[in-house]
């Protein structure tokens, strides 16, 4: 998700990623059809980002990061905790 490729219409560069993640509709067609947001502050279970990190559903694309077996459980927990605590900008 760099400026050049902008996969999913998302750029995860410093100073830009927060506004493209929090309370922003997912670009994936299946996620869009059920009104999923990329990150829902305080609600990791409703955040499409968590789906992508832990096992996306049918037609929701591949596990992230792409081309890997996913993040370590400890890394996922850091993201889950950040969302649970309100997904505040760092």
Coordinates of N, CA, C and O in Angstrom, one line a residue:
X1 N 0.8 -1.2 0.0 CA 0.0 0.0 0.0 C 0.9 1.2 0.0 O 0.8 2.1 0.9
X2 N 1.7 1.3 -1.0 CA 2.6 2.5 -1.1 C 1.9 3.5 -2.1 O 1.0 3.2 -2.9
X3 N 2.5 4.7 -2.2 CA 2.0 5.7 -3.0 C 1.9 5.3 -4.5 O 0.9 5.6 -5.2
X4 N 2.8 4.5 -4.9 CA 2.9 4.1 -6.4 C 1.7 3.1 -6.7 O 1.0 3.3 -7.6
X5 N 1.6 2.0 -5.8 CA 0.6 1.0 -6.1 C -0.8 1.3 -5.6 O -1.8 1.0 -6.3
X6 N -0.9 1.9 -4.5 CA -2.2 2.3 -3.8 C -3.2 1.2 -3.9 O -4.4 1.3 -4.2
X7 N -2.8 0.0 -3.5 CA -3.7 -1.2 -3.5 C -4.9 -0.9 -2.7 O -4.8 -0.4 -1.6
X8 N -6.1 -1.2 -3.2 CA -7.3 -1.0 -2.4 C -7.6 0.5 -2.2 O -8.3 0.9 -1.3
X9 N -6.9 1.4 -3.0 CA -7.1 2.8 -2.8 C -6.5 3.3 -1.5 O -7.0 4.3 -1.0
X10 N -5.5 2.6 -1.0 CA -5.0 2.9 0.3 C -3.5 3.1 0.2 O -2.7 2.4 -0.4
X11 N -3.0 4.2 0.9 CA -1.6 4.5 1.0 C -1.2 4.5 2.5 O -1.8 5.3 3.2
X12 N -0.3 3.7 2.9 CA 0.0 3.6 4.3 C 1.3 4.2 4.6 O 2.2 3.7 5.3
X13 N 1.5 5.4 4.1 CA 2.7 6.2 4.4 C 2.5 7.0 5.6 O 1.3 7.4 6.0
X14 N 3.5 7.3 6.4 CA 3.4 8.1 7.6 C 2.8 9.4 7.3 O 3.0 10.0 6.3
X15 N 1.9 9.8 8.2 CA 1.2 11.1 8.1 C 0.0 11.0 7.2 O -0.7 12.0 7.0
X16 N -0.2 9.9 6.5 CA -1.3 9.8 5.6 C -2.3 8.6 5.9 O -3.4 8.6 5.5
X17 N -1.7 7.6 6.5 CA -2.5 6.3 6.7 C -3.7 6.4 7.6 O -4.7 5.9 7.4
X18 N -3.6 7.2 8.7 CA -4.7 7.3 9.7 C -6.0 7.8 9.0 O -7.0 7.2 9.2
X19 N -5.9 8.8 8.2 CA -7.1 9.3 7.6 C -7.7 8.4 6.5 O -8.8 8.6 6.1
X20 N -6.9 7.4 6.1 CA -7.3 6.5 5.1 C -7.8 5.2 5.7 O -8.3 4.3 5.0
X21 N -7.7 5.1 7.0 CA -8.0 3.8 7.7 C -9.3 4.0 8.6 O -10.2 3.2 8.6
X22 N -9.3 5.0 9.4 CA -10.2 5.1 10.5 C -11.5 5.7 10.0 O -11.5 6.8 9.4
X23 N -12.6 5.0 10.2 CA -14.0 5.4 9.8 C -14.1 5.6 8.3 O -14.9 6.4 7.8
X24 N -13.3 4.8 7.5 CA -13.3 4.9 6.1 C -13.9 3.6 5.5 O -13.5 2.5 5.9
X25 N -14.8 3.7 4.6 CA -15.4 2.4 4.0 C -14.3 1.6 3.3 O -13.4 2.1 2.7
X26 N -14.5 0.3 3.4 CA -13.6 -0.6 2.8 C -13.8 -0.5 1.3 O -14.9 -0.3 0.8
X27 N -12.7 -0.8 0.5 CA -12.8 -0.7 -1.0 C -13.3 -2.1 -1.6 O -13.8 -2.1 -2.7
X28 N -13.0 -3.1 -0.9 CA -13.3 -4.5 -1.3 C -14.9 -4.6 -1.6 O -15.6 -4.2 -0.8
X29 N -15.2 -5.1 -2.7 CA -16.7 -5.2 -3.1 C -17.5 -5.9 -2.1 O -18.6 -5.5 -1.7
X30 N -17.0 -7.1 -1.6 CA -17.8 -7.9 -0.6 C -17.9 -7.1 0.7 O -19.0 -7.1 1.3
X31 N -16.9 -6.5 1.1 CA -16.9 -5.7 2.4 C -17.8 -4.5 2.2 O -18.6 -4.1 3.1
X32 N -17.7 -3.9 1.0 CA -18.5 -2.7 0.7 C -20.0 -3.0 0.8 O -20.8 -2.2 1.2
X33 N -20.3 -4.2 0.2 CA -21.7 -4.6 0.2 C -22.4 -4.7 1.5 O -23.6 -4.6 1.6
X34 N -21.6 -4.9 2.6 CA -22.2 -5.0 3.9 C -21.7 -3.8 4.8 O -21.8 -3.9 6.0
X35 N -21.3 -2.8 4.1 CA -20.9 -1.5 4.8 C -19.8 -1.6 5.8 O -19.9 -0.9 6.8
X36 N -18.8 -2.4 5.5 CA -17.7 -2.5 6.5 C -16.8 -1.3 6.4 O -16.6 -0.8 5.3
X37 N -16.3 -0.8 7.5 CA -15.3 0.2 7.5 C -14.0 -0.4 7.7 O -13.8 -1.5 8.4
X38 N -12.9 0.2 7.3 CA -11.6 -0.3 7.5 C -11.2 -0.4 8.9 O -10.8 -1.5 9.4
X39 N -11.4 0.6 9.7 CA -11.2 0.6 11.2 C -12.4 1.3 11.8 O -12.7 2.4 11.5
X40 N -13.0 0.6 12.8 CA -14.1 1.1 13.6 C -13.5 1.3 15.0 O -13.3 0.4 15.7
X41 N -13.3 2.6 15.4 CA -12.7 2.8 16.7 C -13.5 2.1 17.8 O -14.7 2.2 17.9
X42 N -12.8 1.4 18.7 CA -13.4 0.7 19.8 C -14.0 -0.6 19.4 O -14.5 -1.4 20.3
X43 N -14.0 -1.0 18.2 CA -14.7 -2.2 17.7 C -13.8 -3.0 16.7 O -14.1 -3.1 15.5
X44 N -12.8 -3.7 17.2 CA -12.0 -4.5 16.3 C -12.8 -5.6 15.6 O -12.5 -5.9 14.4
X45 N -13.8 -6.1 16.2 CA -14.6 -7.2 15.6 C -15.4 -6.7 14.4 O -15.9 -7.4 13.5
X46 N -15.6 -5.4 14.3 CA -16.3 -4.8 13.1 C -15.4 -4.1 12.1 O -15.8 -3.5 11.1
X47 N -14.1 -4.2 12.4 CA -13.1 -3.5 11.5 C -12.6 -4.5 10.4 O -12.1 -5.5 10.7
X48 N -12.7 -4.0 9.2 CA -12.3 -4.9 8.1 C -10.8 -5.1 8.2 O -10.3 -6.2 7.7
X49 N -10.0 -4.2 8.7 CA -8.6 -4.4 8.9 C -8.3 -5.7 9.6 O -7.5 -6.5 9.3
X50 N -9.1 -5.9 10.7 CA -8.9 -7.2 11.5 C -9.2 -8.4 10.7 O -8.6 -9.4 10.8
X51 N -10.3 -8.3 9.9 CA -10.6 -9.4 9.0 C -9.5 -9.8 8.1 O -9.1 -10.9 7.9
X52 N -8.9 -8.7 7.5 CA -7.8 -8.9 6.6 C -6.5 -9.5 7.2 O -5.8 -10.2 6.6
X53 N -6.4 -9.2 8.5 CA -5.2 -9.7 9.3 C -5.4 -11.1 9.8 O -4.4 -11.8 10.1
X54 N -6.6 -11.5 10.1 CA -6.9 -12.7 10.7 C -7.5 -13.8 9.9 O -7.6 -15.0 10.3
X55 N -8.0 -13.4 8.7 CA -8.7 -14.4 7.9 C -9.9 -13.9 7.2 O -11.0 -14.0 7.7
X56 N -9.7 -13.2 6.0 CA -10.8 -12.6 5.3 C -11.8 -13.6 4.9 O -11.5 -14.8 4.6
X57 N -13.1 -13.2 4.8 CA -14.1 -14.0 4.4 C -14.1 -14.2 2.9 O -13.3 -13.7 2.1
X58 N -15.1 -15.0 2.4 CA -15.2 -15.2 0.9 C -15.3 -13.9 0.2 O -16.0 -13.0 0.6
X59 N -14.6 -13.8 -0.9 CA -14.5 -12.6 -1.8 C -13.9 -11.4 -1.1 O -14.1 -10.3 -1.6
X60 N -13.3 -11.5 0.1 CA -12.7 -10.4 0.7 C -11.2 -10.3 0.5 O -10.5 -9.5 1.2
X61 N -10.7 -11.0 -0.5 CA -9.3 -10.9 -0.8 C -8.5 -11.8 0.1 O -9.0 -12.7 0.8
X62 N -7.2 -11.6 0.0 CA -6.2 -12.5 0.7 C -5.8 -12.0 2.0 O -6.0 -10.8 2.3
X63 N -5.2 -12.8 2.8 CA -4.7 -12.5 4.1 C -3.6 -11.4 3.9 O -2.8 -11.5 3.0
X64 N -3.5 -10.5 4.8 CA -2.5 -9.5 4.8 C -1.5 -9.8 5.9 O -1.8 -10.3 6.9
X65 N -0.2 -9.3 5.7 CA 0.3 -8.7 4.4 C 0.3 -9.7 3.3 O 0.6 -10.9 3.5
X66 N 0.0 -9.2 2.1 CA 0.0 -10.0 0.9 C 1.3 -10.8 0.7 O 2.4 -10.3 0.9
X67 N 1.1 -12.0 0.3 CA 2.3 -12.8 0.0 C 3.0 -13.4 1.2 O 4.1 -13.9 1.1
X68 N 2.4 -13.3 2.4 CA 2.9 -13.9 3.6 C 2.0 -14.8 4.3 O 0.8 -15.0 3.8
X69 N 2.4 -15.4 5.4 CA 1.5 -16.3 6.2 C 0.8 -15.4 7.2 O 0.2 -16.0 8.1
X70 N 0.9 -14.1 7.1 CA 0.2 -13.2 8.1 C 1.2 -12.7 9.1 O 2.4 -13.1 9.2
X71 N 0.7 -11.8 9.9 CA 1.5 -11.3 11.0 C 1.5 -12.2 12.2 O 0.7 -13.1 12.3
X72 N 2.5 -12.1 13.1 CA 2.6 -12.8 14.3 C 1.4 -12.4 15.2 O 0.9 -11.3 15.1
X73 N 0.9 -13.4 16.0 CA -0.2 -13.1 16.9 C 0.1 -11.9 17.8 O -0.9 -11.1 18.0
X74 N 1.3 -11.7 18.2 CA 1.6 -10.5 19.0 C 1.4 -9.2 18.3 O 1.0 -8.2 18.8
X75 N 1.7 -9.2 17.0 CA 1.6 -8.0 16.2 C 0.1 -7.7 15.9 O -0.3 -6.6 16.0
X76 N -0.7 -8.8 15.7 CA -2.1 -8.6 15.5 C -2.8 -8.1 16.8 O -3.6 -7.2 16.8
X77 N -2.3 -8.6 17.9 CA -2.8 -8.1 19.2 C -2.5 -6.6 19.5 O -3.4 -5.9 20.0
X78 N -1.4 -6.1 19.0 CA -1.1 -4.7 19.1 C -2.1 -3.9 18.3 O -2.6 -2.9 18.8
X79 N -2.4 -4.3 17.1 CA -3.4 -3.6 16.3 C -4.8 -3.7 16.9 O -5.5 -2.7 17.0
X80 N -5.2 -4.9 17.4 CA -6.5 -5.1 18.0 C -6.6 -4.2 19.2 O -7.6 -3.5 19.4
X81 N -5.6 -4.1 20.0 CA -5.6 -3.2 21.2 C -5.7 -1.8 20.9 O -6.5 -1.0 21.5
X82 N -5.0 -1.3 19.8 CA -5.1 0.0 19.3 C -6.5 0.4 18.9 O -7.1 1.4 19.3
X83 N -7.2 -0.5 18.2 CA -8.6 -0.3 17.8 C -9.5 -0.3 19.0 O -10.3 0.6 19.1
X84 N -9.3 -1.3 19.9 CA -10.2 -1.4 21.1 C -10.1 -0.1 21.9 O -11.0 0.4 22.6
X85 N -8.9 0.5 22.0 CA -8.7 1.7 22.8 C -9.1 3.0 22.0 O -8.7 4.1 22.4
X86 N -9.8 2.9 20.9 CA -10.3 4.0 20.2 C -9.6 4.4 18.9 O -9.9 5.4 18.3
X87 N -8.6 3.7 18.5 CA -7.9 3.9 17.3 C -7.4 5.4 17.2 O -7.7 6.1 16.2
X88 N -6.8 5.9 18.2 CA -6.4 7.3 18.2 C -5.1 7.5 17.4 O -4.3 6.6 17.3
X89 N -5.0 8.6 16.8 CA -3.7 8.9 16.0 C -2.5 8.9 16.9 O -2.6 9.3 18.1
X90 N -1.5 8.4 16.4 CA -0.2 8.3 17.2 C 0.5 9.6 17.1 O 0.6 10.2 16.1

